[in-house]
PDB file of C-alpha atoms in Angstrom:
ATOM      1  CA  UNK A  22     131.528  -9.925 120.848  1.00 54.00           C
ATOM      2  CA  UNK A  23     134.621 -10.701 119.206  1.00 67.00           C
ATOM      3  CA  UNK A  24     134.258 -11.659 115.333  1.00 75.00           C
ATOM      4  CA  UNK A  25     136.451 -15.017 113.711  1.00 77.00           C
ATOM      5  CA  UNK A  26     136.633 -12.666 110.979  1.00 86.00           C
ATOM      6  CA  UNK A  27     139.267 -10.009 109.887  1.00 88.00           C
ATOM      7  CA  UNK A  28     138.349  -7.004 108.811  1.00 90.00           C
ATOM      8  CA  UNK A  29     138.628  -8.352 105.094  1.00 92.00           C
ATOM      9  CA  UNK A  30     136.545 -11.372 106.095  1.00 90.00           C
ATOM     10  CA  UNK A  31     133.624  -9.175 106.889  1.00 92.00           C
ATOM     11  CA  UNK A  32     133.905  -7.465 103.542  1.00 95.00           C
ATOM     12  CA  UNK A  33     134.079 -11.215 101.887  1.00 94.00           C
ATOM     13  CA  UNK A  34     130.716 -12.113 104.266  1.00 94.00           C
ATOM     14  CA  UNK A  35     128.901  -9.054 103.181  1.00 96.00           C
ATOM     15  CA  UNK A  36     129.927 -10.065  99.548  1.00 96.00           C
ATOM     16  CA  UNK A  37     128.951 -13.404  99.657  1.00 96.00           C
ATOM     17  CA  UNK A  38     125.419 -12.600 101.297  1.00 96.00           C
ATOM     18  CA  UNK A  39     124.973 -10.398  98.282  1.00 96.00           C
ATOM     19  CA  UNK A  40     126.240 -12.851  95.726  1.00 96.00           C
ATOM     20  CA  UNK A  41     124.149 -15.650  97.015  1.00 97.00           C
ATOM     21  CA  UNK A  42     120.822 -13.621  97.364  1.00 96.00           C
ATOM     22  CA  UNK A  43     121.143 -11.978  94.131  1.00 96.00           C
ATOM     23  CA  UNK A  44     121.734 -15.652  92.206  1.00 96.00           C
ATOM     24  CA  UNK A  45     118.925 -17.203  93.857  1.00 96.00           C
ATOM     25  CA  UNK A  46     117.009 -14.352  93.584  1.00 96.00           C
ATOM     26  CA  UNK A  47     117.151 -14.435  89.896  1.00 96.00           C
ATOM     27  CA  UNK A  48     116.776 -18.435  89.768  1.00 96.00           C
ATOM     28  CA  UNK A  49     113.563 -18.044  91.378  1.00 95.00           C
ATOM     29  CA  UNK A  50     112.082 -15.650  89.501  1.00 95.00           C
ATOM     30  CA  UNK A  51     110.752 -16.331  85.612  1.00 94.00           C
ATOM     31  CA  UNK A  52     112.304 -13.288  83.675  1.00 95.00           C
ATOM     32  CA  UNK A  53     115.361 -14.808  82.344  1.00 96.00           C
ATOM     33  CA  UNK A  54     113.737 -15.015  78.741  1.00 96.00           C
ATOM     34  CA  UNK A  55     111.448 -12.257  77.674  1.00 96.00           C
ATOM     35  CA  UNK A  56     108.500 -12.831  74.240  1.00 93.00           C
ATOM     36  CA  UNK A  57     105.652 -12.748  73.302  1.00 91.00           C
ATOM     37  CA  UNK A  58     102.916 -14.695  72.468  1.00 90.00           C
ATOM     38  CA  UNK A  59      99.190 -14.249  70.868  1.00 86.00           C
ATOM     39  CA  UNK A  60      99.523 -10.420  70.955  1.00 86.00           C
ATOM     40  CA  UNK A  61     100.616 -10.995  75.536  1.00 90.00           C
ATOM     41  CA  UNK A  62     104.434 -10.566  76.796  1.00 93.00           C
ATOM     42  CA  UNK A  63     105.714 -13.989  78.071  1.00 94.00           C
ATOM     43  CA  UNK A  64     108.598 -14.170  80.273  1.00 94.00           C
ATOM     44  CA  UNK A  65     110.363 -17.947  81.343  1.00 95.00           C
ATOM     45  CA  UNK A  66     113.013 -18.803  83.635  1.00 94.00           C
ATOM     46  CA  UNK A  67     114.413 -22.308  83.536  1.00 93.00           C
ATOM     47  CA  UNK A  68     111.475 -23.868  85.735  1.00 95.00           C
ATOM     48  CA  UNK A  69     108.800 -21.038  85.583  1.00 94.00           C
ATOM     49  CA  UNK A  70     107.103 -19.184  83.423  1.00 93.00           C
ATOM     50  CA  UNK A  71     104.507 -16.124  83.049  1.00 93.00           C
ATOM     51  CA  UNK A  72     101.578 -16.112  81.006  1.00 91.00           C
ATOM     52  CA  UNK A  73     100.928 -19.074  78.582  1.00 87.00           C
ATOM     53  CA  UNK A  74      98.178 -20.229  76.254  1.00 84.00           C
ATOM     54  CA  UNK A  75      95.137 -22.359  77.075  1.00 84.00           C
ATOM     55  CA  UNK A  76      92.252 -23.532  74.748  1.00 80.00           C
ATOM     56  CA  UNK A  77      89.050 -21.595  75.170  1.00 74.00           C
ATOM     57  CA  UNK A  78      85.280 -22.060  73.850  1.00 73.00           C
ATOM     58  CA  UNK A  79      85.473 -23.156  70.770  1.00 68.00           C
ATOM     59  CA  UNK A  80      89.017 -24.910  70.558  1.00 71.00           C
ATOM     60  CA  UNK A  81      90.572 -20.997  70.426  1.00 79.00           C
ATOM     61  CA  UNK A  82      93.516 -20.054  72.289  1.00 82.00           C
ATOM     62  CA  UNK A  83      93.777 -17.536  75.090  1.00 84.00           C
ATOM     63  CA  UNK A  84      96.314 -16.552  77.148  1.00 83.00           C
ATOM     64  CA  UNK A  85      96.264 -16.959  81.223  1.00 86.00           C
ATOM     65  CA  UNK A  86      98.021 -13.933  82.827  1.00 88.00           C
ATOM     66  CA  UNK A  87      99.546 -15.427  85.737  1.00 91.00           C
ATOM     67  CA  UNK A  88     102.946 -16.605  86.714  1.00 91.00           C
ATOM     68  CA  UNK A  89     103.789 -20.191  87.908  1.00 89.00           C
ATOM     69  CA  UNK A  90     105.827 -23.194  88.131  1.00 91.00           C
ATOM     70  CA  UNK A  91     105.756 -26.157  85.179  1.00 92.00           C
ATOM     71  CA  UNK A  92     103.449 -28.959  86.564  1.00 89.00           C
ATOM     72  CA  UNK A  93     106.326 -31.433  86.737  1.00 92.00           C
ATOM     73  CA  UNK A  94     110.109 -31.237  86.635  1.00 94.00           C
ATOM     74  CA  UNK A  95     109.381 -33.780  82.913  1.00 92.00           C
ATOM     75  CA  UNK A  96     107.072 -30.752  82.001  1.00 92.00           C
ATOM     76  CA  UNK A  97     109.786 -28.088  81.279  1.00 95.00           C
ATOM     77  CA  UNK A  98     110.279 -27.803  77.471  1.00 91.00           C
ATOM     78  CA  UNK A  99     113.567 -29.083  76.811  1.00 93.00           C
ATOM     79  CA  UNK A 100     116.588 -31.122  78.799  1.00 95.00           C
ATOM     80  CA  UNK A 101     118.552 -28.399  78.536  1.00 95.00           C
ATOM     81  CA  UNK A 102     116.261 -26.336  80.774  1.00 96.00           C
ATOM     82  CA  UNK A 103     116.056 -29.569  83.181  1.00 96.00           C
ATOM     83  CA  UNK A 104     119.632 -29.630  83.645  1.00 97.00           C
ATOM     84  CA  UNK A 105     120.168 -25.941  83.957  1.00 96.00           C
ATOM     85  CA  UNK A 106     117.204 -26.223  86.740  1.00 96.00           C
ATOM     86  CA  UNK A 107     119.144 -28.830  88.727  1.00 97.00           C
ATOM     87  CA  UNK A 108     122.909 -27.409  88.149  1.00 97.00           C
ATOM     88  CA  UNK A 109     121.517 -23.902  89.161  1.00 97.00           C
ATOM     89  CA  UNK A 110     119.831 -24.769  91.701  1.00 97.00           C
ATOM     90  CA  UNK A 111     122.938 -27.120  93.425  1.00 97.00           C
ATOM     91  CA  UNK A 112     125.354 -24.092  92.566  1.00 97.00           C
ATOM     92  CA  UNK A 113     122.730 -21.397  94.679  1.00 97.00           C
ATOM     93  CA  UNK A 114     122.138 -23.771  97.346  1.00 97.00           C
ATOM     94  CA  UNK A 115     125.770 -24.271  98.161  1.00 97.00           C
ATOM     95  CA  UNK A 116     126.785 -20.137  97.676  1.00 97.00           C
ATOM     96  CA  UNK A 117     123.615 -19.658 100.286  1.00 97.00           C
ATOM     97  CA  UNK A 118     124.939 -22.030 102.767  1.00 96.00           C
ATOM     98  CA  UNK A 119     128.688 -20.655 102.678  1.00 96.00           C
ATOM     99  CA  UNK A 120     127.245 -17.268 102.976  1.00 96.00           C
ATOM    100  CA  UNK A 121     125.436 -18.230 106.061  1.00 95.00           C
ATOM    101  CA  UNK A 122     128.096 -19.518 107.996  1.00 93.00           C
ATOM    102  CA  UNK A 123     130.447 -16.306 106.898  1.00 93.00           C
ATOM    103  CA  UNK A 124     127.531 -14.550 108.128  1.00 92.00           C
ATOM    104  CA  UNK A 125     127.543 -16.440 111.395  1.00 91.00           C
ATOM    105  CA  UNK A 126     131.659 -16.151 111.704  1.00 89.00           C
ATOM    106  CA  UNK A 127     130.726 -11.877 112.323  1.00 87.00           C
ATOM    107  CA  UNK A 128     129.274 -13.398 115.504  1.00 85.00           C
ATOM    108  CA  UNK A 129     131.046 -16.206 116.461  1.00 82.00           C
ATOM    109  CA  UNK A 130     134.813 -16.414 117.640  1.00 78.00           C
ATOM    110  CA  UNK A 131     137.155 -19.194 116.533  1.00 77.00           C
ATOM    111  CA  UNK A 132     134.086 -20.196 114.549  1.00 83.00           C
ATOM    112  CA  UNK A 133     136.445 -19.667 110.903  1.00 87.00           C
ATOM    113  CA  UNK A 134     139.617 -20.086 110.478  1.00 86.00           C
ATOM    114  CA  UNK A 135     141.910 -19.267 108.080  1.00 88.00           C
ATOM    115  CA  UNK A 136     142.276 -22.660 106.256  1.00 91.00           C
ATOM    116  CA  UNK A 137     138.401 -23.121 106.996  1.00 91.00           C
ATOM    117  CA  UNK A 138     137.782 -19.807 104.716  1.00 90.00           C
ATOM    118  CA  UNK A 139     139.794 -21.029 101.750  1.00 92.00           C
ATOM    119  CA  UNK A 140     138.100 -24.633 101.906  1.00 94.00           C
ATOM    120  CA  UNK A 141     134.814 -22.141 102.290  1.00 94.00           C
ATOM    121  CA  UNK A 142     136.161 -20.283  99.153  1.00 95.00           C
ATOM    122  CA  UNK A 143     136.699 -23.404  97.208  1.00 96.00           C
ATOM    123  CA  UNK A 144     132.854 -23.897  97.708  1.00 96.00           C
ATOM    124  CA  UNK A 145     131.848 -20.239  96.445  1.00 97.00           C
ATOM    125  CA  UNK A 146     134.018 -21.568  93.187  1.00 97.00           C
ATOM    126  CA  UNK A 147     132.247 -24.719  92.678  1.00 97.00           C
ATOM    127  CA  UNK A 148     128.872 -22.884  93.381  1.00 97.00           C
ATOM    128  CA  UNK A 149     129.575 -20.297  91.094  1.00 97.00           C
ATOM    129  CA  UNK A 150     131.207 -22.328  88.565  1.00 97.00           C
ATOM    130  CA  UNK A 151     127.475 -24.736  88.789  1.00 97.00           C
ATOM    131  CA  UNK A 152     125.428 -21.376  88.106  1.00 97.00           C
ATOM    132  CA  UNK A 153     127.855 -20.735  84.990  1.00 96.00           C
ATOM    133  CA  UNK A 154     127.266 -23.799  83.676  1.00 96.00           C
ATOM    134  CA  UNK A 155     123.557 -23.326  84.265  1.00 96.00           C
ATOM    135  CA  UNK A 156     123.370 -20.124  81.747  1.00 96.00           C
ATOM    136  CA  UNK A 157     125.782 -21.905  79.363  1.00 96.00           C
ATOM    137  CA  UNK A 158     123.477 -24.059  78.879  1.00 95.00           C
ATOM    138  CA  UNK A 159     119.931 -22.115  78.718  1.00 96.00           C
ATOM    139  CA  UNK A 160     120.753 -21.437  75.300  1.00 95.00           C
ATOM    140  CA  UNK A 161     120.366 -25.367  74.060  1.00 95.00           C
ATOM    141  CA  UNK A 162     116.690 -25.038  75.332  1.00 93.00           C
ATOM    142  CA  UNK A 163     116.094 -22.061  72.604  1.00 94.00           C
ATOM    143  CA  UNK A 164     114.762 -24.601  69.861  1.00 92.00           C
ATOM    144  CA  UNK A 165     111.736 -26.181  71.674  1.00 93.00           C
ATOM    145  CA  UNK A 166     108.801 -25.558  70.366  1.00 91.00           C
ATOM    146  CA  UNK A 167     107.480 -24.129  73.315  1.00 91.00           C
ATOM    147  CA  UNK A 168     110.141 -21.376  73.133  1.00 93.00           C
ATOM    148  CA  UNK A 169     110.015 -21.264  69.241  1.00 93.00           C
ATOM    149  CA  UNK A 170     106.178 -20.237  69.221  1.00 90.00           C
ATOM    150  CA  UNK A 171     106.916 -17.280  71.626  1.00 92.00           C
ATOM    151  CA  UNK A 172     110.137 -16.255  69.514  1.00 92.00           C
ATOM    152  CA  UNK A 173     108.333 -15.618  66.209  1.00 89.00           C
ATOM    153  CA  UNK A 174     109.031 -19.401  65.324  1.00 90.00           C
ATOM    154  CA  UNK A 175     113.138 -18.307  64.187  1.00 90.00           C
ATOM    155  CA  UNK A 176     114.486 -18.953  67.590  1.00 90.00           C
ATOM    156  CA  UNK A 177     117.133 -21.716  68.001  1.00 91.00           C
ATOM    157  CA  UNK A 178     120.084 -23.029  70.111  1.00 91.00           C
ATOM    158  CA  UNK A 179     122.284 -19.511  70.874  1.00 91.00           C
ATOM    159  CA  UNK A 180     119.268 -17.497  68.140  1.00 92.00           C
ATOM    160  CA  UNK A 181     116.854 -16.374  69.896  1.00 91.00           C
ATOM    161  CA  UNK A 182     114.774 -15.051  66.961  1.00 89.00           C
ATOM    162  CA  UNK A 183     112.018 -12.168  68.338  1.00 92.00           C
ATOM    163  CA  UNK A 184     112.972 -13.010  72.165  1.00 94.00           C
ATOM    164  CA  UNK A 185     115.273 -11.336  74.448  1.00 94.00           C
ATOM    165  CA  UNK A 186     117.377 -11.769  77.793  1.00 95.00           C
ATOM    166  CA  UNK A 187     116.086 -10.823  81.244  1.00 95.00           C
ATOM    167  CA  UNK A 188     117.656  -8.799  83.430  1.00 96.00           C
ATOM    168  CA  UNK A 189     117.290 -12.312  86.148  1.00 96.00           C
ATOM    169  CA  UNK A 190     119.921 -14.213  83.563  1.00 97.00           C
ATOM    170  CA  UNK A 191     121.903 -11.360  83.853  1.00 96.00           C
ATOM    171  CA  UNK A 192     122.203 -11.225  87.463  1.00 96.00           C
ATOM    172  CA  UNK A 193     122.356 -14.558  88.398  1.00 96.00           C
ATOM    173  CA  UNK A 194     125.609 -14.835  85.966  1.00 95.00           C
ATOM    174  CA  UNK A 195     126.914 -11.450  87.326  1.00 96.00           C
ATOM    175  CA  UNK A 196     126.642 -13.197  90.817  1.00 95.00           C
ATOM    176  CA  UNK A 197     128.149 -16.397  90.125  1.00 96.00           C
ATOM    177  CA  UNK A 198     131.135 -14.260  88.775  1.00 96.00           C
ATOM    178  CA  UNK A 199     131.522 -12.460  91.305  1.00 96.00           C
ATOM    179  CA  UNK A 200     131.405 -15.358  93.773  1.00 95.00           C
ATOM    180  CA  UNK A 201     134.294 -17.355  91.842  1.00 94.00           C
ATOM    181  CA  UNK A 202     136.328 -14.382  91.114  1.00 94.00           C
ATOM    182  CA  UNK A 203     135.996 -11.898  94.091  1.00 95.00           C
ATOM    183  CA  UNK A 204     134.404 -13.431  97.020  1.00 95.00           C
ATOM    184  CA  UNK A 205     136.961 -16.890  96.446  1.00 95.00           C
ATOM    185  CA  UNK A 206     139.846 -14.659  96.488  1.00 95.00           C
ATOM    186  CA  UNK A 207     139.114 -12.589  99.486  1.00 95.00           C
ATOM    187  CA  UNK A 208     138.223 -16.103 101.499  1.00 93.00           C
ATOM    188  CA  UNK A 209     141.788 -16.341 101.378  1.00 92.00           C
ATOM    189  CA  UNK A 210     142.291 -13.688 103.974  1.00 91.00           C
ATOM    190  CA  UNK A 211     139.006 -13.979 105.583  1.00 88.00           C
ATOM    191  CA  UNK A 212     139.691 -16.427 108.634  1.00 82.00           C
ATOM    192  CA  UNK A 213     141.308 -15.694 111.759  1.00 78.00           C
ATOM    193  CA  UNK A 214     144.938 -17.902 112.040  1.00 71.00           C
ATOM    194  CA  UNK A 215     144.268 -19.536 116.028  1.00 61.00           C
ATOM    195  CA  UNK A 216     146.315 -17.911 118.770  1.00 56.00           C
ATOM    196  CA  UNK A 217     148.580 -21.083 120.148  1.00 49.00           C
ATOM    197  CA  UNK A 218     147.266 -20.081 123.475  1.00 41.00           C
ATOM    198  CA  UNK A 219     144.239 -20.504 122.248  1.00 44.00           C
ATOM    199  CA  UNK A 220     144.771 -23.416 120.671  1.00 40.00           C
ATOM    200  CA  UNK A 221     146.480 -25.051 123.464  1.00 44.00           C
ATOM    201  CA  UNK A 222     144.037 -24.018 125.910  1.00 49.00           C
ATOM    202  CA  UNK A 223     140.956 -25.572 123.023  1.00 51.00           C
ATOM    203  CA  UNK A 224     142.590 -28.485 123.299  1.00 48.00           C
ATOM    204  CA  UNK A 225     143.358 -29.077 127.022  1.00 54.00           C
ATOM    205  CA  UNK A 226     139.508 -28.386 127.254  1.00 57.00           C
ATOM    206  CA  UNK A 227     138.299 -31.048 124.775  1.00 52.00           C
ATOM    207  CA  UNK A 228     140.843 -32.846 126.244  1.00 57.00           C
ATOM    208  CA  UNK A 229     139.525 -32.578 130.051  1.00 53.00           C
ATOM    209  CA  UNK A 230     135.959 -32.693 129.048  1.00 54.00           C
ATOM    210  CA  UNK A 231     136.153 -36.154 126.980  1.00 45.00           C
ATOM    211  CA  UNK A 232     138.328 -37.403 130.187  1.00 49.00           C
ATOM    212  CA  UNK A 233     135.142 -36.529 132.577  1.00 48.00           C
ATOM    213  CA  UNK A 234     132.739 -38.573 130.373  1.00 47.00           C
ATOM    214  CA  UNK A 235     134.506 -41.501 130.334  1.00 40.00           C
ATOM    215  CA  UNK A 236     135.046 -41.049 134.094  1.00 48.00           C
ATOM    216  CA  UNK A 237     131.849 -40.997 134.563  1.00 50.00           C
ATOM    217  CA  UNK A 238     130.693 -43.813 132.705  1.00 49.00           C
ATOM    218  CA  UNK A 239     133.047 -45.591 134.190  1.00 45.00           C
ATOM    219  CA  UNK A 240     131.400 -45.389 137.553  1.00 51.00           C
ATOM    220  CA  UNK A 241     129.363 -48.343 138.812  1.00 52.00           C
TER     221      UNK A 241
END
């Protein structure tokens, strides 16, 4: 099975299979922001969060050890965090879907070429640069008050008072760079340039075919 790839297009589809998993990964999962809160750790990511206070018998407050999602996309503490949720998310979605089809040009011939890996590059830089943007702005969500009462109440936009960074902010920044700066720049060897054989004989066959069909619907 002949690959579309060179051998430096295989490297750039491992890459961006790594990249892509390892940013959505990390959007996913709620340890982007690490606290604590009524004597519990509390973790958050932009649209999740683990562990978080409910009122008991007797109007006290108790914390629920479990991990899950805010009830509605208005319920996440700050805009901010909404538009880091959305901007993420785009920027993930597209890196996954130009991984896939690198993944799928290992298998496929004449599936990539050369100009379609740059335009596929130029995709990994917009995703990557929308997952940037995403942790540039987690840090404006820092002074809600959600945030503030699991910070020691001294957090604030770029402070983050008692709080620290996850490792999942980490990674999904590390793989965003790594998407705009490596994977983008090895795209632009990672497509196969067409034979003109090849190319001739693609067309002559597209060619031929589309001639048959309108033969045939010609036909009475």
């Amino acid at each position: 099975m002949r690959s579309s790839l060179t051998l430096v297009g295989t490297l750039w589809a491992f890459l961006s299979l790594v990249t892509a998993v390892a940013s959505s990964t990390s959007y996913f999962l709620p340890y982007w922001l690490f606290g604590s809160q009524l004597g519990k750790p509390v973790s958050f990511s932009t649209f999740r969060r683990c562990n978080y206070p409910v009122r008991g018998e007797g109007q006290s407050l108790i914390m629920v050890e479990e991990c899950g999602r805010y009830a509605s996309f208005s319920a996440i503490p700050s805009l901010a965090w909404q538009m880091c949720t959305v901007v993420t998310g785009a920027g993930c979605a597209l890196l996954l879907l130009v991984a896939l089809a690198a993944v799928l040009g290992c298998c496929m011939e004449e599936l990539i070429s050369r100009m379609m890996g740059r335009c596929m590059g130029a995709a990994q830089f917009v995703g990557g640069l929308l997952i940037s943007s995403g942790c540039a702005l987690y840090p404006l969500g820092w002074n809600s008050p959600e945030i503030m009462q699991t910070c020691g109440n001294v957090s604030s936009q770029f402070q983050l008072g008692t709080c620290q960074l996850g490792w999942a902010y980490y990674c999904a920044g590390g793989g965003a760079a790594a998407a705009m700066l490596i994977c983008t720049w090895l795209s632009c060897f990672a497509g196969r340039n067409p034979k003109p054989v090849m190319l001739v004989e693609s067309i002559m066959k597209n060619t031929n075919s589309y001639t048959m069909e309108f033969d045939h619907c010609l036909k009475p």
